[in-house]
Short mmCIF file of C-alpha atoms in Angstrom, two decimals:
data_model
loop_
_atom_site.label_atom_id
_atom_site.label_comp_id
_atom_site.label_asym_id
_atom_site.label_seq_id
_atom_site.Cartn_x
_atom_site.Cartn_y
_atom_site.Cartn_z
CA MET A 22 -0.09 -0.03 0.09
CA SER A 23 1.35 3.37 -0.78
CA PHE A 24 1.57 6.26 1.77
CA TYR A 25 -0.73 8.41 -0.13
CA SER A 26 -4.30 7.72 -1.65
CA ASP A 27 -4.71 7.45 -5.25
CA LYS A 28 -6.80 10.52 -5.10
CA VAL A 29 -4.09 12.37 -3.35
CA MET A 30 -1.45 11.21 -5.92
CA SER A 31 -3.58 12.06 -8.89
CA HIS A 32 -4.26 15.69 -7.53
CA PHE A 33 -0.75 15.92 -6.71
CA LYS A 34 0.47 14.86 -10.18
CA ASN A 35 -2.00 17.07 -11.90
CA PRO A 36 -3.10 19.82 -9.47
CA LYS A 37 -6.19 21.65 -10.74
CA ASN A 38 -6.59 25.71 -11.01
CA VAL A 39 -2.91 26.25 -10.15
CA GLY A 40 -2.24 30.19 -10.55
CA GLU A 41 -2.82 33.64 -9.47
CA ILE A 42 -5.54 35.91 -10.13
CA LYS A 43 -4.62 39.69 -11.01
CA ASN A 44 -7.30 41.84 -9.42
CA ALA A 45 -8.78 39.04 -7.07
CA ASP A 46 -11.80 40.01 -5.13
CA GLY A 47 -10.39 38.09 -2.06
CA ILE A 48 -6.59 36.93 -1.29
CA GLY A 49 -5.96 34.48 1.80
CA GLU A 50 -2.42 33.45 2.43
CA ILE A 51 -1.51 30.98 5.26
CA GLY A 52 1.70 29.68 6.50
CA ASN A 53 2.03 26.26 8.55
CA PRO A 54 3.80 26.81 11.75
CA ILE A 55 4.52 23.19 12.15
CA CYS A 56 6.59 22.30 8.91
CA GLY A 57 6.90 25.90 7.21
CA ASP A 58 4.42 25.15 4.26
CA MET A 59 2.84 27.83 2.88
CA MET A 60 -0.56 28.39 0.74
CA VAL A 61 -2.07 31.52 -1.11
CA PHE A 62 -5.84 31.28 -2.42
CA TYR A 63 -7.07 33.91 -4.72
CA ILE A 64 -10.96 34.01 -5.30
CA LYS A 65 -13.02 35.98 -7.84
CA VAL A 66 -16.79 36.48 -6.69
CA ASP A 67 -19.67 37.23 -9.00
CA ASN A 68 -22.94 39.40 -8.12
CA ASN A 69 -24.78 36.70 -6.75
CA ASP A 70 -21.98 35.74 -4.21
CA ILE A 71 -21.06 32.70 -6.20
CA ILE A 72 -17.30 32.04 -6.57
CA GLU A 73 -16.51 31.79 -10.26
CA GLU A 74 -12.82 31.74 -10.20
CA VAL A 75 -10.44 30.04 -7.61
CA LYS A 76 -6.59 29.86 -8.20
CA TYR A 77 -3.86 29.12 -5.67
CA LYS A 78 0.04 28.63 -5.13
CA THR A 79 1.38 26.20 -2.69
CA PHE A 80 4.68 25.59 -1.17
CA GLY A 81 4.69 22.23 0.44
CA CYS A 82 4.64 18.44 0.44
CA VAL A 83 2.52 16.03 -1.72
CA ALA A 84 -0.52 16.42 0.77
CA ALA A 85 -0.13 20.32 0.73
CA ILE A 86 -0.52 20.19 -2.98
CA ALA A 87 -3.52 17.82 -3.28
CA VAL A 88 -5.43 19.55 -0.70
CA SER A 89 -5.09 23.01 -2.41
CA SER A 90 -6.16 21.18 -5.74
CA ILE A 91 -9.24 19.56 -4.32
CA VAL A 92 -10.27 22.53 -2.12
CA SER A 93 -10.04 24.72 -5.17
CA GLU A 94 -12.34 22.13 -6.93
CA MET A 95 -14.71 22.30 -4.08
CA ALA A 96 -15.07 25.93 -4.01
CA LEU A 97 -15.62 26.60 -7.59
CA GLY A 98 -19.05 27.69 -8.51
CA LYS A 99 -20.26 27.54 -4.87
CA SER A 100 -21.80 30.40 -2.91
CA ILE A 101 -19.84 32.10 -0.35
CA GLN A 102 -22.04 30.63 2.41
CA GLU A 103 -21.44 27.25 1.32
CA VAL A 104 -17.87 27.40 0.96
CA LYS A 105 -17.73 28.89 4.48
CA LYS A 106 -19.04 25.54 5.68
CA ILE A 107 -16.19 23.54 4.04
CA SER A 108 -14.19 21.83 6.77
CA ASN A 109 -10.91 20.11 7.14
CA CYS A 110 -12.70 16.75 7.50
CA ASP A 111 -14.61 17.62 4.33
CA VAL A 112 -11.15 18.09 2.53
CA ALA A 113 -9.44 14.90 3.80
CA LYS A 114 -12.56 13.05 3.06
CA ALA A 115 -12.67 14.17 -0.38
CA LEU A 116 -9.01 13.19 -0.89
CA GLY A 117 -9.81 9.49 0.29
CA GLY A 118 -8.09 10.25 3.36
CA LEU A 119 -4.69 11.60 4.69
CA PRO A 120 -1.90 9.64 6.72
CA PRO A 121 -2.20 10.87 10.40
CA ASN A 122 0.97 13.13 10.25
CA LYS A 123 -0.43 14.78 7.25
CA MET A 124 -3.63 15.90 8.53
CA HIS A 125 -2.59 19.33 9.33
CA CYS A 126 -2.25 19.98 5.80
CA SER A 127 -5.93 19.77 5.26
CA ASN A 128 -6.41 22.56 7.87
CA LEU A 129 -4.30 24.60 5.79
CA GLY A 130 -6.46 24.39 2.74
CA ALA A 131 -9.58 25.12 4.22
CA GLN A 132 -8.06 27.94 6.39
CA ALA A 133 -6.52 29.59 3.35
CA LEU A 134 -9.61 29.45 1.39
CA HIS A 135 -11.73 30.85 4.40
CA LYS A 136 -8.93 33.68 4.88
CA ALA A 137 -9.70 34.70 1.17
CA ILE A 138 -13.46 34.98 1.92
CA GLU A 139 -12.75 36.99 4.88
CA ASN A 140 -10.75 39.24 2.85
CA TYR A 141 -13.40 39.46 0.27
CA GLU A 142 -16.03 40.49 2.74
CA SER A 143 -13.84 43.03 4.28
CA ARG A 144 -13.50 44.41 1.31
CA CYS A 145 -17.36 44.52 0.57
CA LYS A 146 -17.88 46.56 3.77
CA LYS A 147 -15.75 49.26 2.65
CA MET B 12 14.04 8.74 -22.82
CA ASP B 13 11.45 6.23 -21.78
CA LYS B 14 10.63 5.70 -18.06
CA LYS B 15 13.10 3.57 -16.19
CA ASN B 16 14.11 2.63 -12.78
CA VAL B 17 17.04 4.53 -11.39
CA TYR B 18 17.95 3.83 -7.74
CA LEU B 19 20.11 6.48 -6.28
CA ASP B 20 19.36 6.04 -2.46
CA ASN B 21 22.28 3.55 -1.72
CA GLN B 22 22.75 4.75 1.82
CA THR B 23 19.41 3.14 2.61
CA SER B 24 19.68 -0.36 1.01
CA THR B 25 21.71 -1.59 -1.59
CA LYS B 26 21.43 -4.27 -4.45
CA LEU B 27 22.94 -7.49 -3.50
CA ASP B 28 26.27 -8.43 -5.73
CA ASP B 29 25.54 -11.36 -7.58
CA ARG B 30 28.72 -13.03 -5.91
CA VAL B 31 27.48 -12.17 -2.69
CA PHE B 32 24.11 -14.01 -3.37
CA ASN B 33 25.75 -16.96 -4.83
CA SER B 34 28.11 -17.28 -1.87
CA MET B 35 24.88 -17.49 0.60
CA LYS B 36 22.88 -19.97 -1.40
CA PRO B 37 24.48 -23.11 -0.05
CA PHE B 38 23.86 -22.06 3.82
CA PHE B 39 19.92 -22.11 3.15
CA LEU B 40 19.24 -25.48 1.87
CA GLU B 41 22.41 -27.35 2.55
CA ASN B 42 24.74 -26.13 5.23
CA TYR B 43 21.86 -25.01 7.61
CA PHE B 44 23.70 -26.13 10.59
CA ASN B 45 24.26 -24.32 13.72
CA PRO B 46 27.94 -23.48 14.06
CA GLN B 47 27.90 -24.40 17.73
CA SER B 48 26.72 -28.04 17.24
CA VAL B 49 29.31 -30.71 17.50
CA TYR B 50 28.50 -33.03 14.90
CA PHE B 51 30.81 -33.21 11.78
CA LEU B 52 28.54 -31.34 9.09
CA ALA B 53 28.31 -28.33 11.57
CA ASN B 54 31.83 -27.75 10.51
CA HIS B 55 30.87 -26.07 7.28
CA SER B 56 28.94 -23.45 9.23
CA ARG B 57 31.76 -23.16 11.63
CA LEU B 58 34.30 -22.60 9.20
CA ALA B 59 31.86 -20.12 7.03
CA LEU B 60 31.42 -18.10 10.00
CA GLU B 61 35.31 -17.74 10.77
CA LEU B 62 36.01 -17.21 7.21
CA ALA B 63 33.39 -14.24 7.03
CA ARG B 64 34.85 -12.78 10.38
CA SER B 65 38.49 -12.80 8.66
CA GLN B 66 37.03 -11.04 5.54
CA VAL B 67 35.60 -8.33 7.66
CA ALA B 68 38.58 -8.08 9.59
CA LYS B 69 40.76 -7.75 6.85
CA LEU B 70 38.70 -4.81 5.24
CA ILE B 71 39.39 -2.62 8.26
CA ASN B 72 42.75 -4.15 9.14
CA ALA B 73 41.48 -5.55 12.50
CA ASP B 74 42.27 -9.16 13.94
CA LYS B 75 39.72 -11.48 13.56
CA GLN B 76 38.98 -11.98 17.12
CA GLU B 77 38.04 -8.45 17.37
CA ILE B 78 34.90 -8.60 15.27
CA ILE B 79 31.48 -9.07 16.97
CA PHE B 80 28.82 -9.96 14.69
CA THR B 81 25.50 -8.38 15.27
CA SER B 82 22.07 -8.48 13.21
CA CYS B 83 22.34 -4.58 11.77
CA GLY B 84 23.97 -1.54 12.12
CA SER B 85 21.70 -0.21 14.85
CA GLU B 86 22.34 -3.09 16.98
CA ALA B 87 26.08 -2.71 16.79
CA ASN B 88 25.94 0.82 17.77
CA ASN B 89 23.56 0.01 20.56
CA LEU B 90 26.25 -2.51 21.84
CA ALA B 91 29.07 0.11 21.55
CA ILE B 92 27.35 2.87 23.21
CA LYS B 93 25.52 1.01 25.87
CA GLY B 94 28.03 -1.74 26.23
CA ILE B 95 31.14 0.42 26.65
CA ALA B 96 29.31 2.83 28.82
CA ASN B 97 28.34 0.31 31.32
CA ALA B 98 31.67 -1.27 31.45
CA LEU B 99 33.53 1.81 32.05
CA LYS B 100 30.79 3.51 34.42
CA TYR B 101 32.98 3.15 37.49
CA LYS B 102 35.56 5.52 35.77
CA GLY B 103 33.07 8.38 35.10
CA LYS B 104 29.69 8.70 33.17
CA HIS B 105 30.14 11.40 30.74
CA ILE B 106 29.72 10.67 26.94
CA ILE B 107 30.52 12.90 23.99
CA VAL B 108 28.50 12.18 20.64
CA SER B 109 28.37 14.24 17.57
CA SER B 110 25.07 16.06 16.78
CA ILE B 111 24.85 14.27 13.33
CA GLU B 112 24.97 10.65 14.54
CA HIS B 113 22.50 8.18 13.19
CA SER B 114 19.35 7.79 15.43
CA SER B 115 20.82 4.46 16.92
CA VAL B 116 23.74 6.23 18.35
CA LEU B 117 21.60 9.38 19.61
CA ASN B 118 19.03 7.16 20.90
CA SER B 119 21.22 4.91 22.64
CA SER B 120 23.09 7.45 24.47
CA LYS B 121 19.85 9.49 25.52
CA LYS B 122 18.42 6.33 27.02
CA LEU B 123 21.57 6.21 29.31
CA ILE B 124 20.71 9.35 30.83
CA ALA B 125 18.01 7.71 32.99
CA GLU B 126 20.90 5.39 34.41
CA GLY B 127 22.81 8.70 35.41
CA PHE B 128 25.13 9.25 32.55
CA GLU B 129 25.65 12.80 30.87
CA ILE B 130 25.58 13.51 27.32
CA SER B 131 27.43 16.05 25.64
CA TYR B 132 26.77 16.94 21.85
CA LEU B 133 29.47 17.98 19.36
CA LYS B 134 28.43 20.72 17.13
CA VAL B 135 29.47 20.61 13.32
CA ASN B 136 30.28 23.54 11.03
CA SER B 137 28.52 24.59 8.16
CA LYS B 138 29.88 21.58 5.84
CA GLY B 139 29.25 19.18 8.65
CA GLU B 140 32.72 18.59 10.17
CA VAL B 141 33.42 18.13 13.64
CA ILE B 142 35.29 21.23 15.29
CA THR B 143 38.41 19.81 16.92
CA GLU B 144 38.66 22.62 19.44
CA GLN B 145 35.17 21.94 20.55
CA LEU B 146 36.11 18.37 21.14
CA ILE B 147 38.82 19.39 23.14
CA SER B 148 36.82 21.92 25.35
CA LEU B 149 34.17 19.20 25.99
CA LEU B 150 36.42 16.35 27.29
CA ARG B 151 36.24 16.16 31.30
CA LYS B 152 37.93 14.26 33.83
CA ASP B 153 35.01 11.74 33.87
CA THR B 154 34.53 11.31 30.15
CA ILE B 155 34.70 7.69 29.19
CA LEU B 156 33.34 7.57 25.73
CA VAL B 157 33.40 9.55 22.52
CA SER B 158 31.44 8.50 19.44
CA ILE B 159 31.87 10.33 16.09
CA GLN B 160 30.24 9.13 12.72
CA TYR B 161 32.87 8.25 10.18
CA ALA B 162 30.78 9.76 7.23
CA ASN B 163 27.40 11.14 6.98
CA PRO B 164 24.97 9.44 4.72
CA GLU B 165 22.77 12.61 4.04
CA ILE B 166 25.49 15.32 3.30
CA GLY B 167 28.36 13.00 2.71
CA THR B 168 30.86 14.57 4.95
CA ILE B 169 33.79 12.30 5.97
CA GLN B 170 35.52 13.34 9.42
CA ASN B 171 39.32 13.38 10.15
CA ILE B 172 38.84 10.37 12.49
CA LYS B 173 42.57 9.86 12.97
CA LYS B 174 42.91 13.43 14.22
CA LEU B 175 39.84 13.43 16.37
CA ALA B 176 40.81 9.96 17.79
CA SER B 177 44.12 11.25 18.54
CA VAL B 178 42.65 14.28 20.30
CA VAL B 179 40.77 12.18 22.55
CA LYS B 180 43.92 9.77 23.29
CA ASN B 181 46.42 12.63 23.61
CA ASN B 182 44.31 15.06 26.18
CA ASN B 183 45.62 16.33 29.19
CA ILE B 184 42.44 16.74 31.01
CA ASN B 185 41.52 13.08 31.39
CA ASN B 186 44.33 10.42 32.06
CA ASN B 187 41.75 7.71 32.03
CA PHE B 188 41.10 5.50 29.19
CA VAL B 189 38.62 7.11 26.97
CA ALA B 190 37.02 4.83 24.51
CA PHE B 191 36.57 6.08 21.02
CA HIS B 192 33.76 4.66 18.73
CA THR B 193 33.15 5.43 15.07
CA ASP B 194 30.13 4.44 13.24
CA ALA B 195 31.33 3.61 9.92
CA VAL B 196 28.22 2.38 8.30
CA SER B 197 28.12 4.99 5.47
CA ALA B 198 31.85 5.04 4.93
CA CYS B 199 32.94 1.65 4.75
CA SER B 200 32.02 0.77 1.20
CA SER B 201 34.45 3.53 -0.28
CA VAL B 202 36.79 4.87 2.24
CA GLN B 203 39.82 2.90 3.01
CA ILE B 204 39.74 2.17 6.91
CA ASN B 205 42.70 0.99 9.04
CA VAL B 206 41.69 0.74 12.70
CA LYS B 207 45.03 0.35 13.80
CA ASP B 208 46.43 3.38 12.12
CA LEU B 209 43.32 5.37 13.25
CA ASN B 210 43.99 4.27 16.92
CA ILE B 211 40.30 3.74 17.61
CA ASP B 212 38.79 1.12 19.89
CA ALA B 213 35.39 0.44 18.42
CA LEU B 214 33.59 0.79 14.88
CA THR B 215 30.45 -0.15 13.30
CA ILE B 216 30.16 -1.76 10.04
CA SER B 217 27.10 -3.09 8.20
CA SER B 218 26.33 -5.29 5.15
CA SER B 219 23.18 -4.05 3.84
CA ILE B 220 24.79 -0.56 2.64
CA ILE B 221 27.72 -2.42 0.80
CA HIS B 222 25.95 -4.91 -1.55
CA GLY B 223 25.62 -7.33 1.20
CA PRO B 224 22.52 -8.83 2.54
CA LYS B 225 20.22 -7.23 5.48
CA GLY B 226 20.54 -9.10 8.69
CA ALA B 227 24.50 -9.00 9.37
CA ALA B 228 26.57 -6.31 10.72
CA ALA B 229 29.65 -6.28 13.21
CA LEU B 230 31.06 -4.00 15.80
CA TYR B 231 34.84 -4.17 15.85
CA LEU B 232 36.38 -3.94 19.47
CA LYS B 233 39.79 -3.60 19.99
CA ASP B 234 41.42 -6.46 21.95
CA LYS B 235 40.91 -5.76 25.89
CA VAL B 236 38.54 -2.91 25.58
CA PRO B 237 35.94 -3.81 28.02
CA ILE B 238 32.04 -4.09 26.89
CA VAL B 239 28.91 -5.42 28.70
CA SER B 240 27.01 -7.67 26.32
CA GLN B 241 23.39 -6.41 25.49
CA ILE B 242 21.96 -9.56 24.49
CA ASP B 243 22.50 -12.22 26.91
CA GLY B 244 22.30 -15.95 26.03
CA GLY B 245 24.78 -18.42 24.90
CA ILE B 246 28.33 -18.28 24.26
CA GLN B 247 28.21 -16.96 20.85
CA GLU B 248 30.64 -14.04 19.85
CA ASN B 249 32.85 -14.83 22.68
CA TYR B 250 29.87 -14.10 25.18
CA LYS B 251 29.66 -10.49 23.83
CA ARG B 252 26.41 -11.19 21.52
CA ALA B 253 24.35 -14.21 22.32
CA GLY B 254 21.90 -15.63 19.87
CA THR B 255 22.32 -18.06 16.91
CA GLU B 256 24.43 -16.81 14.11
CA ASN B 257 22.66 -15.62 10.87
CA ILE B 258 25.08 -17.79 8.88
CA PRO B 259 23.74 -16.82 5.28
CA ALA B 260 23.74 -13.37 5.96
CA ILE B 261 27.22 -13.36 7.72
CA VAL B 262 28.72 -15.38 4.81
CA GLY B 263 27.09 -12.66 2.24
CA PHE B 264 28.49 -9.93 4.62
CA GLY B 265 31.96 -11.57 4.42
CA LYS B 266 31.89 -11.83 0.73
CA ALA B 267 30.64 -8.22 0.45
CA CYS B 268 33.82 -6.95 2.37
CA GLU B 269 36.30 -9.10 0.32
CA ILE B 270 34.76 -7.72 -2.82
CA ILE B 271 35.43 -4.01 -1.46
CA ASN B 272 38.75 -5.04 -0.59
CA ASN B 273 39.54 -5.90 -3.98
CA GLU B 274 37.55 -3.64 -6.13
CA SER B 275 36.65 -0.41 -4.27
CA PHE B 276 39.72 1.46 -5.79
CA LYS B 277 38.32 0.82 -9.01
CA ASN B 278 34.54 1.61 -8.12
CA ASN B 279 35.59 4.71 -6.44
CA VAL B 280 36.84 6.21 -9.51
CA PHE B 281 33.89 5.22 -11.49
CA ILE B 282 31.25 6.41 -8.84
CA LYS B 283 33.18 9.55 -8.22
CA ASN B 284 33.03 10.39 -11.90
CA LEU B 285 29.36 9.84 -12.07
CA ARG B 286 28.82 11.94 -8.95
CA ASP B 287 30.61 14.81 -10.27
CA LYS B 288 28.62 14.47 -13.60
CA LEU B 289 25.37 14.83 -11.72
CA ILE B 290 26.72 17.77 -9.41
CA THR B 291 27.84 19.77 -12.46
CA GLY B 292 24.94 19.08 -14.16
CA ILE B 293 22.79 19.98 -11.61
CA LEU B 294 24.71 23.21 -11.19
CA THR B 295 24.58 23.83 -14.68
CA LYS B 296 20.85 23.34 -15.46
CA LEU B 297 19.31 24.54 -12.27
CA LYS B 298 19.40 28.01 -10.74
CA HIS B 299 18.78 28.71 -7.02
CA VAL B 300 20.24 25.41 -5.74
CA SER B 301 23.16 24.84 -3.34
CA LEU B 302 25.45 21.83 -2.45
CA ASN B 303 25.53 20.90 1.02
CA GLY B 304 28.26 19.17 2.88
CA SER B 305 32.26 19.34 2.10
CA ILE B 306 33.45 19.16 -1.26
CA LYS B 307 36.73 17.77 -0.56
CA ASN B 308 35.81 15.38 2.10
CA ARG B 309 32.77 13.84 0.60
CA LEU B 310 31.83 10.35 0.10
CA VAL B 311 32.38 9.30 -3.63
CA GLY B 312 28.71 8.70 -4.04
CA ASN B 313 27.13 11.36 -2.28
CA VAL B 314 25.11 14.37 -3.77
CA ASN B 315 23.10 16.67 -1.73
CA PHE B 316 21.28 19.70 -2.93
CA SER B 317 18.83 22.28 -1.47
CA VAL B 318 16.65 23.51 -4.05
CA ASN B 319 15.13 26.97 -3.36
CA PHE B 320 11.36 27.53 -3.56
CA ILE B 321 10.06 24.07 -3.43
CA GLU B 322 9.65 21.14 -0.88
CA GLY B 323 11.52 18.01 -0.86
CA GLU B 324 8.76 15.18 -0.64
CA SER B 325 7.01 16.73 -3.55
CA LEU B 326 10.18 16.60 -5.53
CA VAL B 327 10.80 12.91 -4.15
CA LEU B 328 7.44 11.79 -5.12
CA PHE B 329 7.68 13.71 -8.63
CA LEU B 330 10.89 11.89 -9.44
CA ASP B 331 9.49 8.53 -8.35
CA ASN B 332 6.66 8.97 -10.83
CA TYR B 333 9.63 8.65 -13.42
CA GLY B 334 11.25 5.92 -11.51
CA ILE B 335 13.93 8.09 -9.91
CA MET B 336 14.44 6.90 -6.10
CA ILE B 337 15.92 9.38 -3.90
CA SER B 338 15.54 10.77 -0.31
CA SER B 339 14.85 14.07 1.26
CA GLY B 340 15.49 15.73 4.54
CA SER B 341 12.74 17.86 4.45
CA ALA B 342 10.27 18.30 7.39
CA CYS B 343 7.37 17.05 5.44
CA SER B 344 9.07 13.86 4.50
CA ASN B 345 9.99 13.24 8.01
CA LYS B 346 7.39 11.76 10.26
CA ASN B 347 8.09 13.98 13.06
CA LEU B 348 7.68 16.98 10.80
CA LYS B 349 11.04 18.54 11.62
CA ILE B 350 13.84 18.95 9.03
CA SER B 351 16.61 16.45 9.40
CA THR B 352 19.00 16.59 12.53
CA VAL B 353 21.88 16.81 9.89
CA LEU B 354 20.40 19.89 8.14
CA ASP B 355 19.59 21.58 11.54
CA ALA B 356 22.87 20.79 12.72
CA ILE B 357 24.66 22.36 9.69
CA GLY B 358 22.66 25.53 10.24
CA ILE B 359 20.37 25.47 7.21
CA ASN B 360 17.27 27.74 7.32
CA ASN B 361 14.00 26.04 7.34
CA PHE B 362 12.85 27.22 3.85
CA LEU B 363 15.83 26.03 2.13
CA GLY B 364 16.00 22.91 4.49
CA GLN B 365 12.45 22.05 3.08
CA GLY B 366 13.75 21.70 -0.67
CA THR B 367 16.83 19.20 0.32
CA ILE B 368 17.12 16.06 -1.52
CA THR B 369 20.10 13.35 -1.20
CA PHE B 370 21.26 11.08 -3.98
CA ASN B 371 23.67 8.29 -2.98
CA LEU B 372 25.07 6.46 -6.17
CA SER B 373 26.61 2.93 -6.20
CA LYS B 374 28.74 0.75 -8.64
CA PHE B 375 25.61 -0.59 -10.26
CA ASN B 376 24.72 3.01 -11.62
CA THR B 377 25.39 3.97 -15.12
CA GLU B 378 26.04 7.25 -17.07
CA ASN B 379 22.57 6.58 -18.60
CA ASP B 380 21.19 6.92 -15.15
CA ILE B 381 22.71 10.31 -14.46
CA ASN B 382 21.67 11.50 -17.99
CA TYR B 383 18.15 10.29 -17.24
CA VAL B 384 17.97 12.42 -14.05
CA LEU B 385 19.46 15.51 -15.46
CA GLU B 386 16.86 15.37 -18.08
CA LYS B 387 13.64 14.97 -15.78
CA LEU B 388 14.90 17.01 -12.64
CA PRO B 389 14.96 20.44 -14.17
CA TYR B 390 11.31 19.89 -15.54
CA ILE B 391 10.08 18.63 -12.33
CA VAL B 392 11.82 21.33 -10.41
CA GLN B 393 10.13 24.17 -12.66
CA LYS B 394 6.77 22.39 -12.34
CA LEU B 395 6.77 22.62 -8.60
CA ARG B 396 8.07 26.10 -8.77
CA ASN B 397 5.34 27.07 -10.86
CA ILE B 398 2.99 26.24 -8.19
CA SER B 399 5.16 27.67 -5.50
CA PRO B 400 4.08 31.15 -3.93
CA VAL B 401 7.42 31.57 -2.54
CA TYR B 402 8.90 31.27 -6.17
CA SER B 403 6.52 33.86 -7.47
CA LYS B 404 7.14 36.44 -4.62
CA PHE B 405 10.72 35.90 -5.60
CA LEU B 406 10.25 36.47 -9.26
CA ASN B 407 8.15 39.68 -8.55
CA GLU B 408 11.00 40.95 -6.41
CA ASN B 409 13.39 40.29 -9.31
CA LYS B 410 11.47 40.84 -12.37
CA GLN B 411 14.41 40.81 -14.78
CA GLU B 412 14.80 37.18 -13.61
CA MET B 413 14.21 34.49 -16.56
CA ILE B 414 14.58 30.87 -16.01
#
């Protein structure tokens, strides 16, 4: 049995939605205090509060890259309210599980995305 | 180039030499007797055991009765550290080990703290070399044992063991006997070792790293140096290590030592050429990489690079996808999520440490293997850098930079 699930490996080998968004509506950056990994999420939101574009860049291990890829897929086309509900467990589940010492990577993805939403909402208030 | 398997992790495990395999075969199905048995056919096992002992001894210029067979390098290190410490504890309870030792030395010595021993750790410089002056300053009246790894499997640095041992033996602080042990598991396939010339008391050598089988290793223990056995039982290994001898593995281990003795000079030249081709190739094809360890005092097969802006585990598994097998000292590839103790000890920063990869070549590698790595590596590094926010930040700050 390999260390990572097939789903993790497939997202790692071909990560979806990699990149940056110029003039993004929200940007969320998060660093992992445990291992030093880093993730930046960019979102573009339409008038109905639907995420119409999501991109990211990730410095980190296989799990971190796979997590950012699946999180981007989970968020794309969803409403802000729905996306806020995405938890670390949802992320790990969607990837077919993560090794115990890599669970912290799943937190990173959801947190970076939520931070991007916070950033978007704080801009809206202004 | 089509996908192929390229094994470059030869400090973790090595391919068995065919001749080693052939030497072992009769000891599974024909000569399976316990060497301690008295009937005639058991003589084969006894002779084989003693031949292997001579072959191992010859490789390091020891006397054959100074070789204690164990099951692995970790066991030999445990025996050296715990066994010598316990035999000498009436003289003192202070032990010095380097900070870049194998975990079997670090954790054996750590365990002795509960028994009242005190451990001091030798620092290393940025190349991974132990600093002689610090060794002198750490020596105390109650120091009984010093253990310094001969060569490091991760960054390849070879220590000046002769000089370090002489510092310990000729110090003015401690007139007692201070035992000097070196873990030579990574060194013994390529570094010429002469225990008499080095003037050391104990040395660990293992079969699995020298194209021998797993399941055999040895501790060289100089004549008259006291030791307390760690596995108690029968009379094997002159009461120093009980347990039925693993004859097939020991026979293979002996054969592997004999082959090194005869062929290492030729192989070293070959491996070093491949290594230098890999180092030069990486430096030419990749920007923002740095070679770790010493250039001069380096294992012939070792290449260790920190690749900036990316993480090592990702790189290792991407290379694996192309059949290239290497290892990484990054935090993410360690179960405890810390960068390797060696990278920490040479003072590498965490970000750079994350992108550190190790290649260890062997006599079974070919020039084609190296060409294949040099073809795939730049592409994979670029792919991972394209995902990396650290790299895009760097590019934004240095816009004229084009890679």
